[in-house]
PDB file of C-alpha atoms and ligand atoms in Angstrom:
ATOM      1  CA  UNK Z   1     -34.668  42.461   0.084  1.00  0.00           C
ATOM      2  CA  UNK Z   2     -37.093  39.410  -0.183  1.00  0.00           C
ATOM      3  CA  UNK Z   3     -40.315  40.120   1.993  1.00  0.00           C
ATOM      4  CA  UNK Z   4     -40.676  38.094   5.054  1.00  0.00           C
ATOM      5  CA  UNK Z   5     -43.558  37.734   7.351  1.00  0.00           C
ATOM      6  CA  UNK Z   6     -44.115  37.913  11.251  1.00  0.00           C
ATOM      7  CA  UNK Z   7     -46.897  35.391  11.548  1.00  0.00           C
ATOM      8  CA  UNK Z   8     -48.970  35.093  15.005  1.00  0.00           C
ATOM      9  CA  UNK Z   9     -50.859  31.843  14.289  1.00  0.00           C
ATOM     10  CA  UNK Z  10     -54.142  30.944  16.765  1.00  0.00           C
ATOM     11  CA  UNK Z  11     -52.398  32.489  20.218  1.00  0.00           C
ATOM     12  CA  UNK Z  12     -53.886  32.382  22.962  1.00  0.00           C
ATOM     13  CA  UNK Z  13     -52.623  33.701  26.828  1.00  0.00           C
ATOM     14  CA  UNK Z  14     -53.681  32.998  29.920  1.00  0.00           C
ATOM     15  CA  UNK Z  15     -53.529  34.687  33.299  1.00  0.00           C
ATOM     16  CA  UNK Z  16     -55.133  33.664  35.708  1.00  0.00           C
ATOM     17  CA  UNK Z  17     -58.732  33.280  36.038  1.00  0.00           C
ATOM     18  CA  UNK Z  18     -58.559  35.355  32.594  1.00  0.00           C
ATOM     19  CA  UNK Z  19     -57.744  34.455  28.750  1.00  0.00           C
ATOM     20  CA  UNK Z  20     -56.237  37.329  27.724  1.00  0.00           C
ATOM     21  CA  UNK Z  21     -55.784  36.476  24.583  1.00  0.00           C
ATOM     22  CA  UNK Z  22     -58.599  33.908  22.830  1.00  0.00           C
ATOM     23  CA  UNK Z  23     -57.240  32.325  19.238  1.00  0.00           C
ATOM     24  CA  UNK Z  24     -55.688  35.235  18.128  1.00  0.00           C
ATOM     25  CA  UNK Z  25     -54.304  35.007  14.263  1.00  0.00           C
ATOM     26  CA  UNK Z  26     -52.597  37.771  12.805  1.00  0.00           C
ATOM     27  CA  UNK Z  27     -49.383  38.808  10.091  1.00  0.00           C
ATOM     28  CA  UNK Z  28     -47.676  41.824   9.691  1.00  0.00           C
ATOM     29  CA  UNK Z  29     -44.872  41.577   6.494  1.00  0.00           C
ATOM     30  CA  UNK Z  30     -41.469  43.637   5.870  1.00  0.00           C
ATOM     31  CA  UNK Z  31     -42.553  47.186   4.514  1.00  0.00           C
ATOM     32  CA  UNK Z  32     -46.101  47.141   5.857  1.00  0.00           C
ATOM     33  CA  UNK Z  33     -47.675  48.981   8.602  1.00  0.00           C
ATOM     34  CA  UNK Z  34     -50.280  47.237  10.869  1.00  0.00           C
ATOM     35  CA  UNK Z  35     -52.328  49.369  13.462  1.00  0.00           C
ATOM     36  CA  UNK Z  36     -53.571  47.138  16.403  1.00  0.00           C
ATOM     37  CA  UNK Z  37     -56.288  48.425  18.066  1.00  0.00           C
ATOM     38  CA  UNK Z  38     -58.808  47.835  20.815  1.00  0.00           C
ATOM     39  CA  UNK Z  39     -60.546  49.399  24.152  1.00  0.00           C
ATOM     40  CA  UNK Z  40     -58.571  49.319  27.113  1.00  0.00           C
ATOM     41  CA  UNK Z  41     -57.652  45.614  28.482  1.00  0.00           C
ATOM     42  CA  UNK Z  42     -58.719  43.847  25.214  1.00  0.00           C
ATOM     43  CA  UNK Z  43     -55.030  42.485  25.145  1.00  0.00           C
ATOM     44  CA  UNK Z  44     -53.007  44.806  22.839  1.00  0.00           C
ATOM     45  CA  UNK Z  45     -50.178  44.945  25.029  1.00  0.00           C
ATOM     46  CA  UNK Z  46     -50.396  41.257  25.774  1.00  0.00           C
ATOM     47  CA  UNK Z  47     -49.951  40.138  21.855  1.00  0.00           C
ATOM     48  CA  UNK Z  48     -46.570  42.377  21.761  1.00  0.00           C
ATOM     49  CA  UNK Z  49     -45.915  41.307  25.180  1.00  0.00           C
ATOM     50  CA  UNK Z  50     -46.248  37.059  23.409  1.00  0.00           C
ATOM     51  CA  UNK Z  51     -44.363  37.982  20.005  1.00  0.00           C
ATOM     52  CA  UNK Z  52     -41.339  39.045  21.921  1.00  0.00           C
ATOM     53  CA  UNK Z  53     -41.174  36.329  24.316  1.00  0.00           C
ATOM     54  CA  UNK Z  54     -42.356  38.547  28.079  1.00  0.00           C
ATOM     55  CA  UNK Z  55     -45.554  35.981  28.342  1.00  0.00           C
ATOM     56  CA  UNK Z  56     -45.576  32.483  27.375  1.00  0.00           C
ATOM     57  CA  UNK Z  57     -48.543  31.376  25.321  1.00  0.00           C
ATOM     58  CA  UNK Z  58     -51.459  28.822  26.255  1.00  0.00           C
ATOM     59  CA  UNK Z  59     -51.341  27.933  22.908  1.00  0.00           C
ATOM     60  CA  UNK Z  60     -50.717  28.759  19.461  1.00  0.00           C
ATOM     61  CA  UNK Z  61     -47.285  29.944  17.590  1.00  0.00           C
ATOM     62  CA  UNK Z  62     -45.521  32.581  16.447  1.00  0.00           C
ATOM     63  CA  UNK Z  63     -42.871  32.643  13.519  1.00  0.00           C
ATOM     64  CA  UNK Z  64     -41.330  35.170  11.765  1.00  0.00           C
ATOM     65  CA  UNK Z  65     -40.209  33.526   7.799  1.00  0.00           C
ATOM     66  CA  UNK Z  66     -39.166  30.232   8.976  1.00  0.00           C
ATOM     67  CA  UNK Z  67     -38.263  30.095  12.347  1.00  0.00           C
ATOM     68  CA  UNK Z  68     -40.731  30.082  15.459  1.00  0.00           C
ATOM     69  CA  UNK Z  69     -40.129  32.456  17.489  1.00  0.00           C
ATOM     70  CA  UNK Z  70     -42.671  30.913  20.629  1.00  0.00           C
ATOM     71  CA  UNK Z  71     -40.770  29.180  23.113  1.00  0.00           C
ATOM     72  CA  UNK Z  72     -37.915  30.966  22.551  1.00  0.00           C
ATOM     73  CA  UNK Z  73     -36.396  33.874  25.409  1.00  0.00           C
ATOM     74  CA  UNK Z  74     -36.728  37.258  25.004  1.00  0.00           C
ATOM     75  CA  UNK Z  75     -33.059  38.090  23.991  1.00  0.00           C
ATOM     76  CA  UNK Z  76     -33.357  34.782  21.184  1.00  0.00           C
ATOM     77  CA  UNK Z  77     -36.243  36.635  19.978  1.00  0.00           C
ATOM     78  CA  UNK Z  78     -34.671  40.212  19.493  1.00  0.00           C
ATOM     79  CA  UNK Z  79     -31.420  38.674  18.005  1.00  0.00           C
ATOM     80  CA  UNK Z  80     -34.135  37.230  15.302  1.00  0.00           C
ATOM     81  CA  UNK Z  81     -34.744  40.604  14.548  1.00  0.00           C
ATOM     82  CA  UNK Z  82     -37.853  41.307  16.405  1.00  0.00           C
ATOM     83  CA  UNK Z  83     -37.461  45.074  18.297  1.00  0.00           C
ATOM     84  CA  UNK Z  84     -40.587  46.557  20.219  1.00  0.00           C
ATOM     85  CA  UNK Z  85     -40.756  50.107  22.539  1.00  0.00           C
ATOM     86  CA  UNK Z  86     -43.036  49.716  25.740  1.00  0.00           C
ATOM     87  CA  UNK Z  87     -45.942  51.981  26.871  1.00  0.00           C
ATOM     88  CA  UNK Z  88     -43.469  53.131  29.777  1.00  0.00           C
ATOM     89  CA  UNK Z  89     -40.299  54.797  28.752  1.00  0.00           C
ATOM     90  CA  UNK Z  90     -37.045  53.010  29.596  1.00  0.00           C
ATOM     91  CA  UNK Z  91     -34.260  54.971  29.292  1.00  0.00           C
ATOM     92  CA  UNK Z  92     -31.419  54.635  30.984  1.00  0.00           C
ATOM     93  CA  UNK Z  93     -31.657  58.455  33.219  1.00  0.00           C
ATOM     94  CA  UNK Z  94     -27.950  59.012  33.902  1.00  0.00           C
ATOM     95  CA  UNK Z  95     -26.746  58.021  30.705  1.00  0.00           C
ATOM     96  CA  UNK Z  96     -26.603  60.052  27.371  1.00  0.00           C
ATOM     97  CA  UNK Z  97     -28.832  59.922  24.606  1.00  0.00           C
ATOM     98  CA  UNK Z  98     -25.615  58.307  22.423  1.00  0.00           C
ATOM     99  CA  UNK Z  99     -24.851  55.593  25.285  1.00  0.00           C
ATOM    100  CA  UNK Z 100     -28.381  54.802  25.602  1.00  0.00           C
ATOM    101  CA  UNK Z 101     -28.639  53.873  21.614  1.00  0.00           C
ATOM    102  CA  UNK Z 102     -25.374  52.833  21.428  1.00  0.00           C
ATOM    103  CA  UNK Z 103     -26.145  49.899  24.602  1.00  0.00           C
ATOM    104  CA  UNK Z 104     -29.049  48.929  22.241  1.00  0.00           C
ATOM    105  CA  UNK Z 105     -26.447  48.357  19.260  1.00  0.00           C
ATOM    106  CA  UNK Z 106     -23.797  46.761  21.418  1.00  0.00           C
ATOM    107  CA  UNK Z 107     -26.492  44.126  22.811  1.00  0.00           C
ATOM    108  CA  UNK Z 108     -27.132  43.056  19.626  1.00  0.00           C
ATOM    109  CA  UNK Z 109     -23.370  41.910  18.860  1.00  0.00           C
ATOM    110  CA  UNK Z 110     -22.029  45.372  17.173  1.00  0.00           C
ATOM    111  CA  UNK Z 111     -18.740  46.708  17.859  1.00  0.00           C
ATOM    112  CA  UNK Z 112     -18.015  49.923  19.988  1.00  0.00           C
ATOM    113  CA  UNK Z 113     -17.160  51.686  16.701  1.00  0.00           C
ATOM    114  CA  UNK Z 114     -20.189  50.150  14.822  1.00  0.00           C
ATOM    115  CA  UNK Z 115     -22.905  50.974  17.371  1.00  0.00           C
ATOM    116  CA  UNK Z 116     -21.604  54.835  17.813  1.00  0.00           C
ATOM    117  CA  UNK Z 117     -21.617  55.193  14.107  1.00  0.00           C
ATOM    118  CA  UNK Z 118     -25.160  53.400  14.126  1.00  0.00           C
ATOM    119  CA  UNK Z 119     -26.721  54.930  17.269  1.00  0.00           C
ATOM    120  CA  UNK Z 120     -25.704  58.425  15.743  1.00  0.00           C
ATOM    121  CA  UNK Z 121     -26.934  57.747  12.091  1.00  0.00           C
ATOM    122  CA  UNK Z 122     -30.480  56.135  13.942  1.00  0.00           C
ATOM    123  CA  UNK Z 123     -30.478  59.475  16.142  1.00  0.00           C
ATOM    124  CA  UNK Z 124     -29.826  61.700  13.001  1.00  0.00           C
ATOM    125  CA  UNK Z 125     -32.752  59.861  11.462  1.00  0.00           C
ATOM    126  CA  UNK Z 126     -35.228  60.144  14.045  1.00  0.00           C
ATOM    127  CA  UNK Z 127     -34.249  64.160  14.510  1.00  0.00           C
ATOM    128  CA  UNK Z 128     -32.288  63.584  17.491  1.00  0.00           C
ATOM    129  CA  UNK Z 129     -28.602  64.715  16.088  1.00  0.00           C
ATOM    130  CA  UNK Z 130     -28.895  67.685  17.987  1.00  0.00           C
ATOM    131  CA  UNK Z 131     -29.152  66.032  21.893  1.00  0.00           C
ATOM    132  CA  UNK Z 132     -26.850  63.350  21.593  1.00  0.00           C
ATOM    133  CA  UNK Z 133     -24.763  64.639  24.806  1.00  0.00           C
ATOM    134  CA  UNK Z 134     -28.160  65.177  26.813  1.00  0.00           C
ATOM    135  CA  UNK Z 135     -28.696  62.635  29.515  1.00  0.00           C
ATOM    136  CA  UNK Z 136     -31.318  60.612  29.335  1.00  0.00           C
ATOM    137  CA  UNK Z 137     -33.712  62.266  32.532  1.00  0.00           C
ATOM    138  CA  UNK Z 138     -33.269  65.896  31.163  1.00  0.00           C
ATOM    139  CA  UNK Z 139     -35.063  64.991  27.846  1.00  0.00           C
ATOM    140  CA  UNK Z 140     -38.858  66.067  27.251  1.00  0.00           C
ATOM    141  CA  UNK Z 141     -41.186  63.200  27.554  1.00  0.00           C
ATOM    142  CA  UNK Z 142     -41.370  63.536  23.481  1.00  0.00           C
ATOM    143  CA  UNK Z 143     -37.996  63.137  23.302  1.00  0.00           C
ATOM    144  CA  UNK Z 144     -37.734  59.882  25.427  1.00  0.00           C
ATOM    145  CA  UNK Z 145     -40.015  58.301  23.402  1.00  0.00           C
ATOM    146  CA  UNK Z 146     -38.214  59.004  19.916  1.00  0.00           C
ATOM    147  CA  UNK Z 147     -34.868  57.944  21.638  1.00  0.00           C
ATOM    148  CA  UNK Z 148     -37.194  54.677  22.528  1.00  0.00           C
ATOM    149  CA  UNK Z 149     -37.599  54.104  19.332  1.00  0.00           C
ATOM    150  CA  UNK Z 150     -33.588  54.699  18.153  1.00  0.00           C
ATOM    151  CA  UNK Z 151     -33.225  52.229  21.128  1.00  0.00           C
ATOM    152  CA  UNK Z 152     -34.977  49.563  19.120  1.00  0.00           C
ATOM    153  CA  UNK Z 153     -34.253  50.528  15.515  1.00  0.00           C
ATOM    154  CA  UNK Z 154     -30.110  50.499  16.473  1.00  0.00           C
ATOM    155  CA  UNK Z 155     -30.962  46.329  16.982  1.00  0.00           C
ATOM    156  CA  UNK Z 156     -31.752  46.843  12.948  1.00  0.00           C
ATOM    157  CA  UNK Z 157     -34.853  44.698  13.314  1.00  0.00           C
ATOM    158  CA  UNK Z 158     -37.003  43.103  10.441  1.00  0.00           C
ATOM    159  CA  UNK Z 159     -40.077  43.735  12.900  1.00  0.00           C
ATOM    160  CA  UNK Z 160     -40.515  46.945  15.180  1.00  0.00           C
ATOM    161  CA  UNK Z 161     -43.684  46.690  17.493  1.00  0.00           C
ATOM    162  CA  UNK Z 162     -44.195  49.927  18.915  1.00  0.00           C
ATOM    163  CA  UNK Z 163     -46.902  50.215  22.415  1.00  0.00           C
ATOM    164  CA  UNK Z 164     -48.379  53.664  22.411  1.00  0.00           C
ATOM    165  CA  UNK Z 165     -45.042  55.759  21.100  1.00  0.00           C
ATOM    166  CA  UNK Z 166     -47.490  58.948  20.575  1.00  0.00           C
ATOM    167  CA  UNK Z 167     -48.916  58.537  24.218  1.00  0.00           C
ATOM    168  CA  UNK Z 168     -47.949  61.452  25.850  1.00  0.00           C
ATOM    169  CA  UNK Z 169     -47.438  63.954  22.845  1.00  0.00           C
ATOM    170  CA  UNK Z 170     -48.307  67.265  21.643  1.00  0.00           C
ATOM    171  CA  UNK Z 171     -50.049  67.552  18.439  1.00  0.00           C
ATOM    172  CA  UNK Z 172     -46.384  68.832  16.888  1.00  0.00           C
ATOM    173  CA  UNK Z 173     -44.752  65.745  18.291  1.00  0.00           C
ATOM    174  CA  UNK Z 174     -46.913  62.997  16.937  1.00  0.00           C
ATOM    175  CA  UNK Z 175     -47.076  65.042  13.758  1.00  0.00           C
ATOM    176  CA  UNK Z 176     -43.272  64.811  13.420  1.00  0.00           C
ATOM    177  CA  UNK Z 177     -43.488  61.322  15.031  1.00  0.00           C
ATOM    178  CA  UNK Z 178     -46.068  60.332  12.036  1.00  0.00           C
ATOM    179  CA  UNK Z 179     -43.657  61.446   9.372  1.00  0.00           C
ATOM    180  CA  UNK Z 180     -40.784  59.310  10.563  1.00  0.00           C
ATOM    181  CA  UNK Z 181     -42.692  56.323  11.079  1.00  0.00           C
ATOM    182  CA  UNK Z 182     -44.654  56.699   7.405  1.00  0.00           C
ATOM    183  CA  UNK Z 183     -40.523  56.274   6.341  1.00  0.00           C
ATOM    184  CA  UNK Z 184     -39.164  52.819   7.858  1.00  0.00           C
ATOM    185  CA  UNK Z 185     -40.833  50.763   6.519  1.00  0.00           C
ATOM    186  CA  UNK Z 186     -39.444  52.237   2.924  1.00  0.00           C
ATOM    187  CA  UNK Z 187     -36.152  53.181   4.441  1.00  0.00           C
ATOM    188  CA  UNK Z 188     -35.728  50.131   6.566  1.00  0.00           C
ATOM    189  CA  UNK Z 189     -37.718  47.862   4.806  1.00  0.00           C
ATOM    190  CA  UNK Z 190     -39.094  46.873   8.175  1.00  0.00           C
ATOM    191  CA  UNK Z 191     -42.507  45.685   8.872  1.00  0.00           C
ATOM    192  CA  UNK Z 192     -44.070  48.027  12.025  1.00  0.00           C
ATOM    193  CA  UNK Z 193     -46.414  46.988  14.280  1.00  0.00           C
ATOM    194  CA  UNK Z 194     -48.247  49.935  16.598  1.00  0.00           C
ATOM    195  CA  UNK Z 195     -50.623  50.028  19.295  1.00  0.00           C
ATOM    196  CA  UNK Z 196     -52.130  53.623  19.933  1.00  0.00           C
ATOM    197  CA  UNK Z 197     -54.861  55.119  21.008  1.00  0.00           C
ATOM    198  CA  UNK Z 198     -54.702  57.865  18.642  1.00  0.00           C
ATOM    199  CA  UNK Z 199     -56.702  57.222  15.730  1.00  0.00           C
ATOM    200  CA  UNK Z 200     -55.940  60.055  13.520  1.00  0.00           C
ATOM    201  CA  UNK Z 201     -52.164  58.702  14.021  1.00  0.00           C
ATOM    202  CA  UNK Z 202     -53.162  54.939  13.214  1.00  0.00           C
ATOM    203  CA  UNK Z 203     -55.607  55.712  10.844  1.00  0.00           C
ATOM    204  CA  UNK Z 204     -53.256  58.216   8.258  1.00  0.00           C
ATOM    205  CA  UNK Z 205     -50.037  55.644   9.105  1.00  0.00           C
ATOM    206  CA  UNK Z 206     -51.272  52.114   8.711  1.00  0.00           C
ATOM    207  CA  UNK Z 207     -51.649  49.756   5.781  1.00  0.00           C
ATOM    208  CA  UNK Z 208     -54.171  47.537   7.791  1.00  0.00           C
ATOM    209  CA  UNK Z 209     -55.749  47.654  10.783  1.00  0.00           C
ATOM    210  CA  UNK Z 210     -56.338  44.827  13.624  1.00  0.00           C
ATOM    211  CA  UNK Z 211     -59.022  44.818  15.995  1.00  0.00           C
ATOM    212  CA  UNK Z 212     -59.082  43.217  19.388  1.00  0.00           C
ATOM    213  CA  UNK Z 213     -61.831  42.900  22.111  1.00  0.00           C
ATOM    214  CA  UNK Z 214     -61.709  41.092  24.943  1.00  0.00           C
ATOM    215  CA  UNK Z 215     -58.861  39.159  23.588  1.00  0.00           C
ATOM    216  CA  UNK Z 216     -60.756  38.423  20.507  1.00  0.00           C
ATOM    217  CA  UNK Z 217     -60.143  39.386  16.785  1.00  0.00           C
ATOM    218  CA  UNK Z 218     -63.460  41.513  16.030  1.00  0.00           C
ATOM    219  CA  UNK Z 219     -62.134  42.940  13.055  1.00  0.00           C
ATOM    220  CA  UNK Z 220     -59.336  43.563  10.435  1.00  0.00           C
ATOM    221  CA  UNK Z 221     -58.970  45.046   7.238  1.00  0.00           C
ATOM    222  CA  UNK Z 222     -58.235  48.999   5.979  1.00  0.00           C
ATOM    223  CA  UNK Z 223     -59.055  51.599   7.625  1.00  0.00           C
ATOM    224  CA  UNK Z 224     -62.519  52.496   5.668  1.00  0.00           C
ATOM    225  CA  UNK Z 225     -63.759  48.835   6.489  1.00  0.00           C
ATOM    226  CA  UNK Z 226     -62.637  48.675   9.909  1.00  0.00           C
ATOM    227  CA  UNK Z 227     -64.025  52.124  11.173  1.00  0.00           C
ATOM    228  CA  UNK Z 228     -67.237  51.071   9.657  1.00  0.00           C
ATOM    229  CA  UNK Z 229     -67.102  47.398  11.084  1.00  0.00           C
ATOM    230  CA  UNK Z 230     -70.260  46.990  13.454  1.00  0.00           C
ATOM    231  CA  UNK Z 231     -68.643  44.951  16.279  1.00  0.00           C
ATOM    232  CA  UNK Z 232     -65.987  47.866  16.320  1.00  0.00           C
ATOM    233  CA  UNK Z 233     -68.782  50.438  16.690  1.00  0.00           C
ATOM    234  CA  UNK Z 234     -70.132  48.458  19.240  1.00  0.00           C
ATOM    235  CA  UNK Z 235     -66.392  47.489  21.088  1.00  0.00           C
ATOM    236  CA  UNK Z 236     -65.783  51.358  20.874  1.00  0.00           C
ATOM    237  CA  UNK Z 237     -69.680  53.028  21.481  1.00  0.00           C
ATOM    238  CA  UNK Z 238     -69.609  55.806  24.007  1.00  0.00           C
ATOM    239  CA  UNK Z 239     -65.825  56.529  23.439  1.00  0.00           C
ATOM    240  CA  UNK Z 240     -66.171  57.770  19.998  1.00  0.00           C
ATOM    241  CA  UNK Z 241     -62.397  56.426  19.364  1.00  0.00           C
ATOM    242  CA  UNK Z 242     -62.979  55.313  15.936  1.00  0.00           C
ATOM    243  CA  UNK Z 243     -63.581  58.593  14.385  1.00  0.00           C
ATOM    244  CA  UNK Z 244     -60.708  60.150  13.728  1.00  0.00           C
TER     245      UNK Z 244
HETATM  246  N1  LIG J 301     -49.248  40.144  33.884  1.00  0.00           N
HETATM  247  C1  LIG J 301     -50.574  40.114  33.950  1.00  0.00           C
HETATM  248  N2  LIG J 301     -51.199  39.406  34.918  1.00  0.00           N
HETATM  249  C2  LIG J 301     -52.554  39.358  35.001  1.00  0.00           C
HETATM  250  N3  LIG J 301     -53.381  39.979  34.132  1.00  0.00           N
HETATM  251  C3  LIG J 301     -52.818  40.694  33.155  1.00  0.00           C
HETATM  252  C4  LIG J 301     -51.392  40.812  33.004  1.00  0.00           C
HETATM  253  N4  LIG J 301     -51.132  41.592  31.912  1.00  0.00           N
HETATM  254  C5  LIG J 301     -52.332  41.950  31.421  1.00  0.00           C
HETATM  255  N5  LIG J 301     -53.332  41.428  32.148  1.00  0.00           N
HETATM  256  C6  LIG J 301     -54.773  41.560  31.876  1.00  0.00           C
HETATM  257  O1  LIG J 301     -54.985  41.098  30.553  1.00  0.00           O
HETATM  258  C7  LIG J 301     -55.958  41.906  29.896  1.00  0.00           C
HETATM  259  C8  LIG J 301     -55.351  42.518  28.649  1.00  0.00           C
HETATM  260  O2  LIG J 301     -54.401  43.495  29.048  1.00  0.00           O
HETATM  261  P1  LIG J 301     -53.510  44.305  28.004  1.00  0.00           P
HETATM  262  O3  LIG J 301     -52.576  45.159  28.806  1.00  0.00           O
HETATM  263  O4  LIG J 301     -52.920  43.374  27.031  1.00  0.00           O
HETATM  264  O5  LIG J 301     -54.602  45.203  27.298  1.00  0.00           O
HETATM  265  P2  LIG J 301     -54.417  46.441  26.323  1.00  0.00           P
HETATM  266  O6  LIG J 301     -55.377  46.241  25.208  1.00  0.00           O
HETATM  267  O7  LIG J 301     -52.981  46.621  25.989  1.00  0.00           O
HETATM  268  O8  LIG J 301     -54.918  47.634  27.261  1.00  0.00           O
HETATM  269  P3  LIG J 301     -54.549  49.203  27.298  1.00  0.00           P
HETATM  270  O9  LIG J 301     -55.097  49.809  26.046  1.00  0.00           O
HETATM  271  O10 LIG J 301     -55.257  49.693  28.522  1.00  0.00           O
HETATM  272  O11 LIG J 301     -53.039  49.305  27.411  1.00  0.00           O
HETATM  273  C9  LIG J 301     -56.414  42.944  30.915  1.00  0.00           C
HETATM  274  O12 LIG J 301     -57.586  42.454  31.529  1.00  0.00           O
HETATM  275  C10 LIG J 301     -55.263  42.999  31.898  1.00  0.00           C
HETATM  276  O13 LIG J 301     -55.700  43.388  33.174  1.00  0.00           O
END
């Protein structure tokens, strides 16, 4: 498969009275695995929130290989192949695990018979085989999240951005979490995006790393230059984040 390359070129977002997002440049490419990071509010949520079309941009573009993918609507955007998970769970409660991943399939254009087979081949992937029957409200919080996930691999994206899937986990979750995501981008050949506050999780899964503050790149590279990066010590001092 020929690499390809989600580009986010100079964006910036406005609410109002606040830039949320100030000239922000960044790329993440099929088979890589970029960590974006930053304290609380410096806009994390807000650059997922402008690749996949839920806030419109002040300025800037966004493209992933050659077609932009700023200015067009959500749904355009996924069918491009551009899947993300949000911070809150959204499962459907009084469906099953299967229907849930299956809807995800279907949206994207698949046959009955084609999203079954592929909701229950994401599901076995993502250790999930077992609770395909369970409706979607009796699952452990752990569990929602990883069905989250099957929700947006079934779409078979290029891109998967991914807002805080460990939140909420035990240590044995995010471990087991950590594993499968360390896989797509070899399995799927997709290129993953992920916002978390846990460093030990972004700092053993990602290729690169991305650092906002108030809206502003302050940093980017591996993890060894990034963790030692002064404006991150200073972004982060008193939280002690960066050491994982
Ligand atoms: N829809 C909105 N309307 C107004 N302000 C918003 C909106 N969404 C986000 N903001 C503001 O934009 C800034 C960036 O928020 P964002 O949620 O992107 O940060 P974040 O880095 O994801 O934070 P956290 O780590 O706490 O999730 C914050 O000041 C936030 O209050």
């Amino acid at each position: 498969m020929s690499e390809t390359r989600l580009a986010v070129n100079d964006v910036s977002v406005e609410f109002t009275g606040l830039r949320a997002l100030d000239h922000v440049s960044l790329s993440v490419l099929t088979g890589e695995v970029v960590g974006l990071i930053g304290p609380n509010g410096s806009g994390k949520t807000t650059l997922i929130n402008a690749i996949t079309g839920q806030v419109k941009l002040a300025g800037g573009t966004i493209t992933a290989g050659d077609t932009r993918l700023s200015g067009l609507s959500p749904r355009e955007i996924a069918l491009q192949g551009v899947s993300r998970s949000f911070q809150i769970v959204r499962l459907f409660n009084t469906m099953t695990v299967l229907e849930n991943v299956e809807a995800a399939a279907l949206a994207k254009g698949a046959s009955l018979a084609v999203a079954t087979e592929r909701a229950k081949g994401v599901l076995n992937e993502l250790g999930l085989a077992a609770k395909v029957d369970e409706l979607g409200e009796s699952l452990s919080y752990g569990d929602k999240r990883r069905v989250e996930i099957a929700r947006a691999l079934a779409a078979e994206p290029r891109f998967l951005l991914l807002d805080e899937p460990a939140a909420g986990m035990n240590d044995a979750e995010t471990e087991t979490l950590l594993h499968t995501l360390s896989e797509l981008p070899k399995t799927r050949g997709l290129g993953l995006l992920i916002i978390d506050h846990d460093m030990g999780l972004i700092m053993r899964l990602c290729h690169r790393l991305h650092v906002l503050a108030t809206g502003r790149t302050i940093a980017e590279g591996d993890a060894a230059h990034v963790r030692s990066h002064p404006a991150v010590i200073e972004a982060y001092l008193g939280k002690g984040a960066v050491h994982a």
